[in-house]
Short mmCIF file of C-alpha atoms in Angstrom, two decimals:
data_model
loop_
_atom_site.label_atom_id
_atom_site.label_comp_id
_atom_site.label_asym_id
_atom_site.label_seq_id
_atom_site.Cartn_x
_atom_site.Cartn_y
_atom_site.Cartn_z
CA MET A 541 173.80 -67.85 7.78
CA ILE A 542 172.01 -66.47 4.65
CA PRO A 543 174.25 -65.94 1.63
CA LYS A 544 174.80 -62.28 0.68
CA PRO A 545 173.27 -62.51 -2.85
CA ALA A 546 170.08 -64.05 -1.41
CA MET A 547 169.85 -61.29 1.20
CA ILE A 548 170.23 -58.60 -1.51
CA ALA A 549 167.64 -60.30 -3.73
CA THR A 550 165.17 -60.46 -0.82
CA ALA A 551 165.72 -56.77 0.00
CA VAL A 552 165.26 -55.71 -3.63
CA ALA A 553 162.07 -57.80 -3.91
CA GLY A 554 160.74 -56.14 -0.75
CA VAL A 555 161.47 -52.64 -2.10
CA ILE A 556 159.77 -53.47 -5.40
CA ALA A 557 156.71 -54.87 -3.62
CA VAL A 558 156.39 -51.72 -1.49
CA ALA A 559 156.81 -49.49 -4.54
CA LEU A 560 154.10 -51.34 -6.45
CA THR A 561 151.56 -51.23 -3.63
CA ALA A 562 152.25 -47.77 -2.20
CA SER A 563 151.34 -44.48 -3.82
CA PHE A 564 154.13 -41.96 -3.46
CA GLY A 565 152.56 -39.33 -5.76
CA LEU A 566 150.54 -36.34 -4.71
CA GLN A 567 146.89 -37.03 -4.23
CA ALA A 568 144.12 -34.53 -4.87
CA GLN A 569 141.92 -33.56 -1.98
CA GLY A 570 138.15 -33.30 -2.37
CA THR A 571 136.22 -33.91 -5.54
CA PRO A 572 138.03 -33.71 -8.86
CA ALA A 573 137.40 -30.63 -10.98
CA THR A 574 135.26 -31.20 -14.02
CA PRO A 575 136.74 -30.02 -17.30
CA PRO A 576 135.01 -27.00 -18.83
CA ARG A 577 132.27 -27.86 -21.26
CA ILE A 578 132.65 -26.58 -24.76
CA GLU A 579 129.25 -25.60 -26.00
CA ALA A 580 128.50 -25.50 -29.67
CA PRO A 581 126.81 -22.35 -30.88
CA ARG A 582 123.07 -22.65 -30.73
CA LEU A 583 122.70 -20.58 -33.88
CA MET A 584 124.03 -22.06 -37.08
CA PRO A 585 124.40 -20.68 -40.60
CA GLY A 586 121.16 -21.31 -42.44
CA ASP A 587 118.90 -20.79 -39.42
CA VAL A 588 116.06 -18.36 -40.10
CA LEU A 589 115.16 -16.06 -37.23
CA ARG A 590 112.05 -14.08 -36.37
CA ALA A 591 112.24 -10.28 -36.30
CA ASP A 592 111.70 -10.25 -32.52
CA GLN A 593 114.80 -12.46 -32.02
CA VAL A 594 117.17 -10.11 -33.83
CA ARG A 595 118.72 -6.83 -32.79
CA ILE A 596 120.28 -5.17 -35.84
CA ILE A 597 123.62 -3.46 -35.20
CA GLU A 598 123.60 0.08 -36.53
CA ASN A 599 127.23 0.87 -35.61
CA PRO A 600 129.42 -2.20 -36.31
CA GLY A 601 132.56 -0.36 -35.17
CA GLN A 602 131.35 -0.63 -31.56
CA TYR A 603 131.88 -4.37 -31.89
CA GLY A 604 135.21 -4.15 -33.70
CA LEU A 605 133.64 -4.86 -37.08
CA GLY A 606 134.12 -3.21 -40.44
CA SER A 607 131.40 -1.88 -42.71
CA GLY A 608 130.06 -5.33 -43.55
CA VAL A 609 129.46 -7.46 -46.59
CA ARG A 610 127.07 -6.25 -49.27
CA GLY A 611 123.69 -7.96 -48.93
CA SER A 612 124.05 -8.67 -45.22
CA ARG A 613 123.74 -6.94 -41.85
CA TYR A 614 125.33 -7.54 -38.49
CA ALA A 615 123.00 -8.40 -35.64
CA ILE A 616 122.85 -9.90 -32.17
CA ALA A 617 120.57 -12.85 -31.48
CA GLU A 618 120.55 -15.15 -28.46
CA GLY A 619 123.89 -13.71 -27.29
CA HIS A 620 125.60 -14.36 -30.65
CA LEU A 621 127.11 -11.75 -32.93
CA ILE A 622 125.95 -12.84 -36.37
CA ARG A 623 125.75 -11.79 -39.99
CA ILE A 624 122.27 -12.13 -41.46
CA GLY A 625 120.36 -11.54 -44.67
CA PRO A 626 118.54 -8.24 -44.04
CA LYS A 627 115.21 -9.34 -45.55
CA SER A 628 115.23 -13.09 -44.95
CA LEU A 629 116.83 -12.92 -41.45
CA ARG A 630 118.73 -16.08 -42.42
CA VAL A 631 121.97 -16.52 -40.44
CA GLN A 632 124.90 -16.28 -42.85
CA SER A 633 127.64 -16.68 -40.24
CA VAL A 634 128.19 -16.75 -36.49
CA ILE A 635 131.01 -14.35 -35.67
CA ARG A 636 131.19 -14.47 -31.86
CA THR A 637 129.34 -15.98 -28.94
CA LYS A 638 128.53 -14.52 -25.53
CA VAL A 639 128.00 -10.99 -26.82
CA ARG A 640 125.96 -8.31 -25.09
CA PRO A 641 124.37 -5.46 -27.00
CA VAL A 642 126.11 -2.09 -26.65
CA ASP A 643 123.58 0.58 -25.79
#
């Protein structure tokens, strides 16, 4: 006959072995989802744009903006709401991305 402590030790070892080799957690079905990519703005402060790339905003309130900073204008370029130098067309700041012009 097998002593009781040995029988308990064998049973515990068997349970541990099963637990280590089996996966009791939920498993995803299909391909794993890819995390969303965070894209950096393509326009950066200091970039100089051509006149045909820029659409000046005449009514900043339509975009939730105030009157603006002296010596700059709001504009949309490449889907970005930006603040630019009115003569140089140099990007002073990128305010928002993924913006569509309001007609």
